[in-house]
mmCIF file of N, CA and C in Angstrom:
data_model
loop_
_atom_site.group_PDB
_atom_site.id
_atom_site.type_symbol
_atom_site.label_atom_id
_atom_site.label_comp_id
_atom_site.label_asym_id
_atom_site.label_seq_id
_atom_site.Cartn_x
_atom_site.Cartn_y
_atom_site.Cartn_z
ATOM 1 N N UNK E 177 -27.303 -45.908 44.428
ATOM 2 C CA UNK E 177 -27.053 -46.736 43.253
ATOM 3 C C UNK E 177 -28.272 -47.601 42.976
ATOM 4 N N UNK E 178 -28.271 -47.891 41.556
ATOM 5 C CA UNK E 178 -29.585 -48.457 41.245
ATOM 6 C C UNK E 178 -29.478 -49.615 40.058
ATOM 7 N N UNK E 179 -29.927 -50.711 40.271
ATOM 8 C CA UNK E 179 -29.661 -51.627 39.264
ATOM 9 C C UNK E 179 -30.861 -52.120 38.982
ATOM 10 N N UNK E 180 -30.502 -52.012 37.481
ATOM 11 C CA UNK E 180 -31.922 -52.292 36.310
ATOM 12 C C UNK E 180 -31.634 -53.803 35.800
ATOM 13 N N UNK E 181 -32.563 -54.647 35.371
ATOM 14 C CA UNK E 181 -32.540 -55.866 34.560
ATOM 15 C C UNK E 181 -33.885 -55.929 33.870
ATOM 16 N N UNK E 182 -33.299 -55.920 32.561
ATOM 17 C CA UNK E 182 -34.190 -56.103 31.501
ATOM 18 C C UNK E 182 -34.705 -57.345 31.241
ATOM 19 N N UNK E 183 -36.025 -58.219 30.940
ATOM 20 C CA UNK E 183 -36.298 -58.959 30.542
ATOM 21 C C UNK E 183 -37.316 -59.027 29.502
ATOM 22 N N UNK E 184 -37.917 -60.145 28.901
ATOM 23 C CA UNK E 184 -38.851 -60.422 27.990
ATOM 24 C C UNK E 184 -38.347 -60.227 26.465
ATOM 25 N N UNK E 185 -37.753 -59.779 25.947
ATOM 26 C CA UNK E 185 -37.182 -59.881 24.685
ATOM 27 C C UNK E 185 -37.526 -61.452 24.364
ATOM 28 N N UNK E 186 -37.429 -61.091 22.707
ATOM 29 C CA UNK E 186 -37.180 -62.548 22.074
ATOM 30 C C UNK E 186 -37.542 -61.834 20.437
ATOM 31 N N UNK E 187 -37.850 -63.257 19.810
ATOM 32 C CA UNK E 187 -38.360 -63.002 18.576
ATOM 33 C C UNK E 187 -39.646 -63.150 18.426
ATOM 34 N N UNK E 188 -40.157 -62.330 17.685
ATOM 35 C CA UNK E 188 -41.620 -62.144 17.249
ATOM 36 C C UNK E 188 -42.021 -61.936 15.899
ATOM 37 N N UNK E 189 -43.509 -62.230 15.494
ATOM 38 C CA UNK E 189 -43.384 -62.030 13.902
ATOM 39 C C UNK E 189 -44.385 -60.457 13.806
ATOM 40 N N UNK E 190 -44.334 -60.002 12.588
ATOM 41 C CA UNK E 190 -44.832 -58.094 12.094
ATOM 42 C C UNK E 190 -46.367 -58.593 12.732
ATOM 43 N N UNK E 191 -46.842 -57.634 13.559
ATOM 44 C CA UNK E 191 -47.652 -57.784 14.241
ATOM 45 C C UNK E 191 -48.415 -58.412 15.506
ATOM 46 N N UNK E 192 -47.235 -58.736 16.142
ATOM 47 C CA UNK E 192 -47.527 -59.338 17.075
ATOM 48 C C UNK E 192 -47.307 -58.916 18.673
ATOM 49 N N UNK E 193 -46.866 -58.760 20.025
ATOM 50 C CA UNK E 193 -46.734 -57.843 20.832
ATOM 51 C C UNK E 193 -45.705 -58.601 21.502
ATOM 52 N N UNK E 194 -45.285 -58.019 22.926
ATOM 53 C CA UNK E 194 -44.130 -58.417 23.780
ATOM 54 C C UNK E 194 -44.626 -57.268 24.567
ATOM 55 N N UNK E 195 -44.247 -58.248 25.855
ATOM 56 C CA UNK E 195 -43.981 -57.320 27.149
ATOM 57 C C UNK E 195 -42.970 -57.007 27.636
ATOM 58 N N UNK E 196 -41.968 -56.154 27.570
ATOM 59 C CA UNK E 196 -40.552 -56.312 28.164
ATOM 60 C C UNK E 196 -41.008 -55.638 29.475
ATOM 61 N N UNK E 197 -40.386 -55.843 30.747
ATOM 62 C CA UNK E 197 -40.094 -56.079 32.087
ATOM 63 C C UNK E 197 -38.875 -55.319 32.492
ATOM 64 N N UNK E 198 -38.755 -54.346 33.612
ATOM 65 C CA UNK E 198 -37.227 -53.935 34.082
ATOM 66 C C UNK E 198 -37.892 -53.755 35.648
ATOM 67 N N UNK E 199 -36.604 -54.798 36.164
ATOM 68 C CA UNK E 199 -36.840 -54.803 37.060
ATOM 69 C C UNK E 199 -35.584 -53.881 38.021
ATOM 70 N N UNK E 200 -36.051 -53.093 38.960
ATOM 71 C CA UNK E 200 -35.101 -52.157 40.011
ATOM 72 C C UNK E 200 -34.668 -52.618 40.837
ATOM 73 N N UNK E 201 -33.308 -52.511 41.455
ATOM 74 C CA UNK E 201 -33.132 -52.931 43.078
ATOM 75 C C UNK E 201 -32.234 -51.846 43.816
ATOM 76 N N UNK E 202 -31.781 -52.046 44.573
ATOM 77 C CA UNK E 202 -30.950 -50.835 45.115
ATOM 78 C C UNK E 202 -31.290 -49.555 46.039
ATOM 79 N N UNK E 203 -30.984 -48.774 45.768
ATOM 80 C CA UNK E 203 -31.569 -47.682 46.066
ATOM 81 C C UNK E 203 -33.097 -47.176 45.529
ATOM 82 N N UNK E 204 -33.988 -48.631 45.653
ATOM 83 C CA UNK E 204 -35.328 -47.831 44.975
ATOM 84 C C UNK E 204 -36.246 -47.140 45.958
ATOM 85 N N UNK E 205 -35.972 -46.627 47.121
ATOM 86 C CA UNK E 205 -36.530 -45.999 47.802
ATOM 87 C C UNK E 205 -36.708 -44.721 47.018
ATOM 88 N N UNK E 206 -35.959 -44.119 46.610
ATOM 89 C CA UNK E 206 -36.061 -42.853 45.791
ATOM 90 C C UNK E 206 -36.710 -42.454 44.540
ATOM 91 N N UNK E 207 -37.195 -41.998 44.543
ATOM 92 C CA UNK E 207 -38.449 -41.172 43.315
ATOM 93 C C UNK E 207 -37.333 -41.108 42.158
ATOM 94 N N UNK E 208 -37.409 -42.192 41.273
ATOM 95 C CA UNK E 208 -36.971 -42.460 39.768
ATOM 96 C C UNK E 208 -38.026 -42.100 38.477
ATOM 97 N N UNK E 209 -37.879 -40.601 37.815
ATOM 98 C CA UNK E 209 -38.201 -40.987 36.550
ATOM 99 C C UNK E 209 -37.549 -42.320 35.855
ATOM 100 N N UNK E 210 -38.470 -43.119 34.827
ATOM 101 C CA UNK E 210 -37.779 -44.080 34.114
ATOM 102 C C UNK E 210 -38.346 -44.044 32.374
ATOM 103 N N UNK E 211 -37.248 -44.625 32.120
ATOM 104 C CA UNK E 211 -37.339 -44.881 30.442
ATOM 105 C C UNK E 211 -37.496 -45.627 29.632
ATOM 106 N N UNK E 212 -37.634 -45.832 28.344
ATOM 107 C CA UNK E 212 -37.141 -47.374 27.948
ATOM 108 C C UNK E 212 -36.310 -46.158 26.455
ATOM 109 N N UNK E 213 -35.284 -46.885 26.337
ATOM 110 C CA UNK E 213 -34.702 -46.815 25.098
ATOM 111 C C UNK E 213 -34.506 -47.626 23.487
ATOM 112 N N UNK E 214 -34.256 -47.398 22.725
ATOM 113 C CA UNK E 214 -33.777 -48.931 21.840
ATOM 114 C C UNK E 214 -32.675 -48.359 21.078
ATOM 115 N N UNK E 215 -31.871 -49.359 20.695
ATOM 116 C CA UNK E 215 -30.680 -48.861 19.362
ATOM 117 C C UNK E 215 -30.689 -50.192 18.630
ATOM 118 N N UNK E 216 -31.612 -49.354 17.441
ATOM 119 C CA UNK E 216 -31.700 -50.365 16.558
ATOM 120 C C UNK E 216 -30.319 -50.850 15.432
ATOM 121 N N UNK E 217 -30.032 -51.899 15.248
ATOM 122 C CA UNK E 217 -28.670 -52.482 14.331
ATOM 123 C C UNK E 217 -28.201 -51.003 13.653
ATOM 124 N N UNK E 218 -27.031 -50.505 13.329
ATOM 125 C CA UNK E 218 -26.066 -49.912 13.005
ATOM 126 C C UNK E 218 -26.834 -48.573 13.633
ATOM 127 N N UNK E 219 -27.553 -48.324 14.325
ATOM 128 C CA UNK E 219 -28.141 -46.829 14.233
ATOM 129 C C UNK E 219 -28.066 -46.225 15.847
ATOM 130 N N UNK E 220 -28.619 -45.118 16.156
ATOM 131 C CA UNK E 220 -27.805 -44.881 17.497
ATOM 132 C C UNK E 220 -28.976 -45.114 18.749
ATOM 133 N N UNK E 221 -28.731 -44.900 19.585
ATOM 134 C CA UNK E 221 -29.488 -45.105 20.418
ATOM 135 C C UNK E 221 -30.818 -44.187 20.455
ATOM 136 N N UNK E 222 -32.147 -44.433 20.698
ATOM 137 C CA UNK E 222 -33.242 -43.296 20.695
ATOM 138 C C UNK E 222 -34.304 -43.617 21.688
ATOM 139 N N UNK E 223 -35.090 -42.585 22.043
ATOM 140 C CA UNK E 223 -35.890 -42.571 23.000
ATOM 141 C C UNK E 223 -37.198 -43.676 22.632
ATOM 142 N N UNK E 224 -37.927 -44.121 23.507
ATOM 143 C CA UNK E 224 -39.178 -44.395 23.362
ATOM 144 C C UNK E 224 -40.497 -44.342 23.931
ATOM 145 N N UNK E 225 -40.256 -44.229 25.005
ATOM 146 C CA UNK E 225 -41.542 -43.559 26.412
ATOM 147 C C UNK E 225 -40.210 -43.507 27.323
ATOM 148 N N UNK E 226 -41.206 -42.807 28.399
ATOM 149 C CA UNK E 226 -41.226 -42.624 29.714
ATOM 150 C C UNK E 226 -41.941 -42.322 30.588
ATOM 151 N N UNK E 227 -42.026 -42.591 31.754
ATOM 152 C CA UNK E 227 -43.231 -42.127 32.850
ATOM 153 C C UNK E 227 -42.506 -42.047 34.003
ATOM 154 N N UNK E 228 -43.021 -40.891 35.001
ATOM 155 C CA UNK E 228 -42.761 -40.464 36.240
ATOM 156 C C UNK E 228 -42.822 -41.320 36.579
ATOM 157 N N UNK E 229 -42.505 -40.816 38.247
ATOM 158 C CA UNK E 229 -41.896 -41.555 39.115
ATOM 159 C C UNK E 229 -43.446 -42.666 39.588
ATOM 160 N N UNK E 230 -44.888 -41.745 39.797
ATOM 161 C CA UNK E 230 -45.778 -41.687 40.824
ATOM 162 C C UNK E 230 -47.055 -42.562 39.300
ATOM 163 N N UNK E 231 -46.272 -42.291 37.847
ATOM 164 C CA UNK E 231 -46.925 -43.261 37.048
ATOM 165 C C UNK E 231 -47.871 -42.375 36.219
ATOM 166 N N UNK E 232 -48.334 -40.788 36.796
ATOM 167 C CA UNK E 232 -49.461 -39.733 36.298
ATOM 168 C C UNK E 232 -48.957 -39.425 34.852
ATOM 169 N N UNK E 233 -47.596 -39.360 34.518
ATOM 170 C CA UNK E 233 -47.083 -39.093 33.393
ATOM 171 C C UNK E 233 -46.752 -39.938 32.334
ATOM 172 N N UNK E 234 -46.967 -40.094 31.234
ATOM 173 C CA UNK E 234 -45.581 -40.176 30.516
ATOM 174 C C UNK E 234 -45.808 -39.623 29.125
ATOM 175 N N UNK E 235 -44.532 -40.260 28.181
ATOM 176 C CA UNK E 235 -44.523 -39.351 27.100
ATOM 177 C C UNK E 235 -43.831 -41.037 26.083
ATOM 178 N N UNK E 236 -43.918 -40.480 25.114
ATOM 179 C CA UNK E 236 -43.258 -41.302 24.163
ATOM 180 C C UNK E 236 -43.443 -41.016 22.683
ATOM 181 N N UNK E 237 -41.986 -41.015 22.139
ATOM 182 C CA UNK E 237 -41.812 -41.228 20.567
ATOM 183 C C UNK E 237 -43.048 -41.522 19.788
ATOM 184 N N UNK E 238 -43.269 -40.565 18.736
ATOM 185 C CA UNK E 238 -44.373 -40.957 17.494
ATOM 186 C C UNK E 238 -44.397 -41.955 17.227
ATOM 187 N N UNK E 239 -43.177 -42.594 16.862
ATOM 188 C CA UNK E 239 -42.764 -43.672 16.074
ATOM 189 C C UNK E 239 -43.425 -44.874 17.308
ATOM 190 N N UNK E 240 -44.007 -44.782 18.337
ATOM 191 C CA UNK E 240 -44.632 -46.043 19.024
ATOM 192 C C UNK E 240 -45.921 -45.804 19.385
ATOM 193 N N UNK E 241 -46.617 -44.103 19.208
ATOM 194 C CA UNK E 241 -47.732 -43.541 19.931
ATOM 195 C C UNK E 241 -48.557 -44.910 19.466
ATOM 196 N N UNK E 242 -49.455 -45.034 20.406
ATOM 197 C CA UNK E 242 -50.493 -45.951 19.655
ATOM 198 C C UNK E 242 -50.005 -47.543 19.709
ATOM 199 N N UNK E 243 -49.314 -47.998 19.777
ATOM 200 C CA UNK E 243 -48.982 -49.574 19.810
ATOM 201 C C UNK E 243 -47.926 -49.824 21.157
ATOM 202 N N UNK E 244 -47.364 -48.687 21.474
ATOM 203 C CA UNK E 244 -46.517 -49.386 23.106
ATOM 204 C C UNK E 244 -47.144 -48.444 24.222
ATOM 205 N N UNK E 245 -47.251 -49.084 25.289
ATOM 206 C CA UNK E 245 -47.971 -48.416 26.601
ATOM 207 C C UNK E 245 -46.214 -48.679 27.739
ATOM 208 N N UNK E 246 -46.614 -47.890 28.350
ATOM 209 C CA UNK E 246 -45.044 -47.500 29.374
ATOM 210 C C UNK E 246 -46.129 -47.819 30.537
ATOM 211 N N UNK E 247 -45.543 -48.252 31.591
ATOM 212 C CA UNK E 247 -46.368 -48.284 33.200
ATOM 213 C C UNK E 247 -45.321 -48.806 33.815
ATOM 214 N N UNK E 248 -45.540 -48.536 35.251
ATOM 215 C CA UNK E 248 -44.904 -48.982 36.766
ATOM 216 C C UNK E 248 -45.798 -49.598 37.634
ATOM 217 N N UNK E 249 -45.128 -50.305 38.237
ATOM 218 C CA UNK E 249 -45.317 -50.605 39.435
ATOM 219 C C UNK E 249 -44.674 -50.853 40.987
ATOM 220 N N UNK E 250 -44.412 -49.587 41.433
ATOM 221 C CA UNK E 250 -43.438 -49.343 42.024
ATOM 222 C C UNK E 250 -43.368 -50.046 43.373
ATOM 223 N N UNK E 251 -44.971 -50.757 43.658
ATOM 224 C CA UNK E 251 -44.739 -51.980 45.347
ATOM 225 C C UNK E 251 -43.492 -53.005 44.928
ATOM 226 N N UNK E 252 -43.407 -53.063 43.069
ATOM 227 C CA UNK E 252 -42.785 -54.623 42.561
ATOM 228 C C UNK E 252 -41.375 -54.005 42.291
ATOM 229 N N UNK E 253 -41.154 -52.587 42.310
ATOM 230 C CA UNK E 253 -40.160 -52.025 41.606
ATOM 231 C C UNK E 253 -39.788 -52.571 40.147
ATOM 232 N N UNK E 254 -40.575 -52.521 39.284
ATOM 233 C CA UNK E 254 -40.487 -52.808 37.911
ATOM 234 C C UNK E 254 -41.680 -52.119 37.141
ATOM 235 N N UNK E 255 -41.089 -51.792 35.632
ATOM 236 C CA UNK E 255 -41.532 -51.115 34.797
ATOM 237 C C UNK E 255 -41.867 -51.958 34.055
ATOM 238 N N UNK E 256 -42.613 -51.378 32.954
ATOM 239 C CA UNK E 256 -43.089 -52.894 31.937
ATOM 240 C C UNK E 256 -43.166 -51.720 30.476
ATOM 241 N N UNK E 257 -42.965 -51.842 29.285
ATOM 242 C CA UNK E 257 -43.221 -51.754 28.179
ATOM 243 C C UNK E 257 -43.810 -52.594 27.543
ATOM 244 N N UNK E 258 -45.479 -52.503 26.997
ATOM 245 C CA UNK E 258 -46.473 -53.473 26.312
ATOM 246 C C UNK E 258 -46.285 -52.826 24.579
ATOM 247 N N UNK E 259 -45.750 -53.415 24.463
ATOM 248 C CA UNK E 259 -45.414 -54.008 22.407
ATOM 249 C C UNK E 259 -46.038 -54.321 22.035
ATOM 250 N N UNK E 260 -46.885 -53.695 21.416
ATOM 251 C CA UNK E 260 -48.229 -54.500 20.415
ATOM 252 C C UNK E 260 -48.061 -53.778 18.676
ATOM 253 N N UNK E 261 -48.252 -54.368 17.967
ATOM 254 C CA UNK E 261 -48.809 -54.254 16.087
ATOM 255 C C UNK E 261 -47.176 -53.941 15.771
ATOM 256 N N UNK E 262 -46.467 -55.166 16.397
ATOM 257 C CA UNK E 262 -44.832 -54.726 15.940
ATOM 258 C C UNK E 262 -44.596 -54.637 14.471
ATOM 259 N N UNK E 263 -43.426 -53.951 14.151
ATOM 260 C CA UNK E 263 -42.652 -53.725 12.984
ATOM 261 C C UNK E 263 -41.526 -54.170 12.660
ATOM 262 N N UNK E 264 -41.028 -54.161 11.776
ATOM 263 C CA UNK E 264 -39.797 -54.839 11.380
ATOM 264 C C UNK E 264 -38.814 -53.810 12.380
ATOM 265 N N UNK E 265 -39.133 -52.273 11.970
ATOM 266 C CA UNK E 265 -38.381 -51.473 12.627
ATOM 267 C C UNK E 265 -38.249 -51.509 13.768
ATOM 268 N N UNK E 266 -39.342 -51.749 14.591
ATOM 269 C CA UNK E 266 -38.991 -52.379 16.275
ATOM 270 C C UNK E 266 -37.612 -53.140 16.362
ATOM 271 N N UNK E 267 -37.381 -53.498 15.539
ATOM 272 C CA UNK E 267 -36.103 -54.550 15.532
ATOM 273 C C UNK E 267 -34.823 -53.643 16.625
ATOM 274 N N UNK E 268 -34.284 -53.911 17.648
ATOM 275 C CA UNK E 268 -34.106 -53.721 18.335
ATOM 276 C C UNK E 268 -33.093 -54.016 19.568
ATOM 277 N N UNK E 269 -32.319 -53.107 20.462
ATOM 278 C CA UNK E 269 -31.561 -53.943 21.860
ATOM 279 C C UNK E 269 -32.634 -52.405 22.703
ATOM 280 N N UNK E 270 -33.482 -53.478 23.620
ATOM 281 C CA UNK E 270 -34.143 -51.987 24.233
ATOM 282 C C UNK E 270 -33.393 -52.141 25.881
ATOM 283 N N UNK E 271 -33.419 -50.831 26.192
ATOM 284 C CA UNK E 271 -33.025 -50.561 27.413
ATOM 285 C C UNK E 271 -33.723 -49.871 28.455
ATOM 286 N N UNK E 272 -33.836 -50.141 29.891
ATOM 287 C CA UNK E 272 -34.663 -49.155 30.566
ATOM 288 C C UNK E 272 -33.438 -48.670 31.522
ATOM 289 N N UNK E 273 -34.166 -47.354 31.744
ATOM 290 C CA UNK E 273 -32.916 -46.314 32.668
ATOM 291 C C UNK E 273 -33.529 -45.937 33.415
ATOM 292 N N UNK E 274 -32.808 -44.861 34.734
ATOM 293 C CA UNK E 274 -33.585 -44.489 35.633
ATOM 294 C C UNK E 274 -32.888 -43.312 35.317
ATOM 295 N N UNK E 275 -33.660 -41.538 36.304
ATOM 296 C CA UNK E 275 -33.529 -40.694 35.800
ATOM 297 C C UNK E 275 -34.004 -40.002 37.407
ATOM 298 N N UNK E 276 -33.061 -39.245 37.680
ATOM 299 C CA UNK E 276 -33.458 -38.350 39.560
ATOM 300 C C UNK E 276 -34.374 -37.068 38.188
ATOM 301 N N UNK E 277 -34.357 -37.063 37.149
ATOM 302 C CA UNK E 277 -35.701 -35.879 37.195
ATOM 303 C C UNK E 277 -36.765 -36.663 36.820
ATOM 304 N N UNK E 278 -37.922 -35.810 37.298
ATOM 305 C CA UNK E 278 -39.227 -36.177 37.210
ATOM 306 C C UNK E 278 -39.955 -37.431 36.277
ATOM 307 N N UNK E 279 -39.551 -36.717 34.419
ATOM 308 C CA UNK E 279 -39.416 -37.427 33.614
ATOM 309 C C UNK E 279 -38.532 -37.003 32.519
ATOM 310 N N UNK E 280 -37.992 -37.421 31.653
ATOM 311 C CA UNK E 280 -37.278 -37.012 30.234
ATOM 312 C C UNK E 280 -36.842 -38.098 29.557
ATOM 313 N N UNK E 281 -37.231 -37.204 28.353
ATOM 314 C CA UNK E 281 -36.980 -37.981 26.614
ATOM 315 C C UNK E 281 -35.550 -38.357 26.352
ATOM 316 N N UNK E 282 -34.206 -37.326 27.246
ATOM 317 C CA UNK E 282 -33.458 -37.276 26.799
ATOM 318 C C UNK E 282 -32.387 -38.177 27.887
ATOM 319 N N UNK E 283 -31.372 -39.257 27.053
ATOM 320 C CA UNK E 283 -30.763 -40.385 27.503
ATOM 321 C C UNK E 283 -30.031 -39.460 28.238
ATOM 322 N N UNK E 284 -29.238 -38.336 28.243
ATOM 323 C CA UNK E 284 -27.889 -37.696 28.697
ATOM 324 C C UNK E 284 -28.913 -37.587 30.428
ATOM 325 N N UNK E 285 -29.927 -37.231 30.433
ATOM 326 C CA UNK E 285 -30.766 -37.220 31.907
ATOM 327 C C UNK E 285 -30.589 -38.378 32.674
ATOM 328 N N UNK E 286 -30.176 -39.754 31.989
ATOM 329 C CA UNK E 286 -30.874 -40.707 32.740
ATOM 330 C C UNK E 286 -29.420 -41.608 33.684
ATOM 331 N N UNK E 287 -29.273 -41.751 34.602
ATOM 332 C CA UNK E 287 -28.245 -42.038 35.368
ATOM 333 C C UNK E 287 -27.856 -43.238 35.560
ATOM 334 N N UNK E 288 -28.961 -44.256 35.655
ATOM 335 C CA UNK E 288 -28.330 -45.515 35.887
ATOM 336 C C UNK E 288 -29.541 -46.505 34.327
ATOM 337 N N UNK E 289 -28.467 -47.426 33.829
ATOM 338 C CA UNK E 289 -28.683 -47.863 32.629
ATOM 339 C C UNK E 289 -28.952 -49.760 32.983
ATOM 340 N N UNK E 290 -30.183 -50.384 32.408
ATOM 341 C CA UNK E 290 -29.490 -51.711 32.566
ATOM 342 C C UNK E 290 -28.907 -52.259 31.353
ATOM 343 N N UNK E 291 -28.782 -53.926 30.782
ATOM 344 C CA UNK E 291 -27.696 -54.349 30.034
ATOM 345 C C UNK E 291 -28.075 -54.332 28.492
ATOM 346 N N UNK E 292 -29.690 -54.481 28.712
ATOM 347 C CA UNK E 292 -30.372 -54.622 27.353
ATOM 348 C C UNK E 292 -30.943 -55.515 26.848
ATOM 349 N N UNK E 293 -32.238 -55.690 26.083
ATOM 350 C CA UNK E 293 -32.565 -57.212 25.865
ATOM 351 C C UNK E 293 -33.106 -56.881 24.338
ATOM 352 N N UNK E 294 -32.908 -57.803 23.576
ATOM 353 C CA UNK E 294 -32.669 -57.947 22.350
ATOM 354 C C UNK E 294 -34.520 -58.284 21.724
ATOM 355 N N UNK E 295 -35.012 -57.323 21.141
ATOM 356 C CA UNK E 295 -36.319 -57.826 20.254
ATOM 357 C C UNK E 295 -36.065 -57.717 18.578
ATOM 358 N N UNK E 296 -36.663 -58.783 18.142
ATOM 359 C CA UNK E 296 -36.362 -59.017 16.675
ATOM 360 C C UNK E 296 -37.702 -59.340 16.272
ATOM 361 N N UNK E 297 -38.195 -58.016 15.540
ATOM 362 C CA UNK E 297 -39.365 -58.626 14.544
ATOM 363 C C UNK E 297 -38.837 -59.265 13.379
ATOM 364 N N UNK E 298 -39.301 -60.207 12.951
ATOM 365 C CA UNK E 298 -39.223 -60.729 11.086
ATOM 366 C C UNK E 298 -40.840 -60.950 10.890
ATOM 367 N N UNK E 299 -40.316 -60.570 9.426
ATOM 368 C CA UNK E 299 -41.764 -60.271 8.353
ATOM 369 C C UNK E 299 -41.653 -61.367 7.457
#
């Protein structure tokens, strides 16, 4: 079992960055792909990066190529998502997950979820 806590959310204005933070405990001895997700107001939940377990990988949504960076640091057991040249559309509850495969885009992969932390661009 594995428990995630999201931090760093808040409000920010169109263009500006955030670091959100997930921190692991539990069972982190074990090789976790991880994720970050968001579900933006009325819409459903969607991918946004991810990176292996060992950090060589990751992948992420068009819609962030270029302005969010995904990384680990697995001595601290925490992940970090760097938010930079935000959008209104960032607007946001983001989530990070963990995942026993390697890496994947897709939420139905990912096994243990944390609670969520809330980013709000205004323009």
């Amino acid at each position: 079992q594995v428990q995630l806590v999201e931090s760093g959310g808040g409000l920010v204005q169109v263009g500006g960055s955030l670091r959100l933070a997930c921190a692991a405990s539990g069972r982190t001895s074990a090789r976790y792909g991880m994720g970050w997700f968001r579900q933006p107001p009325g819409k459903e939940r969607e991918f946004v990066a991810a990176i292996s377990w060992s950090g060589a990988n990751t992948i992420s949504a068009d819609s962030v190529k270029g302005r969010f960076i995904i990384s680990r640091d697995n001595a601290k057991n925490t992940m970090y998502l760097q938010m930079n040249s935000l959008k209104p559309e960032d607007t946001a509850v983001y989530y990070c997950a963990a995942s026993k495969l390697i890496i994947s885009a897709r939420a139905a992969d990912h096994d243990y979820w944390g609670q969520g932390t809330q980013v709000t661009v205004s323009s």
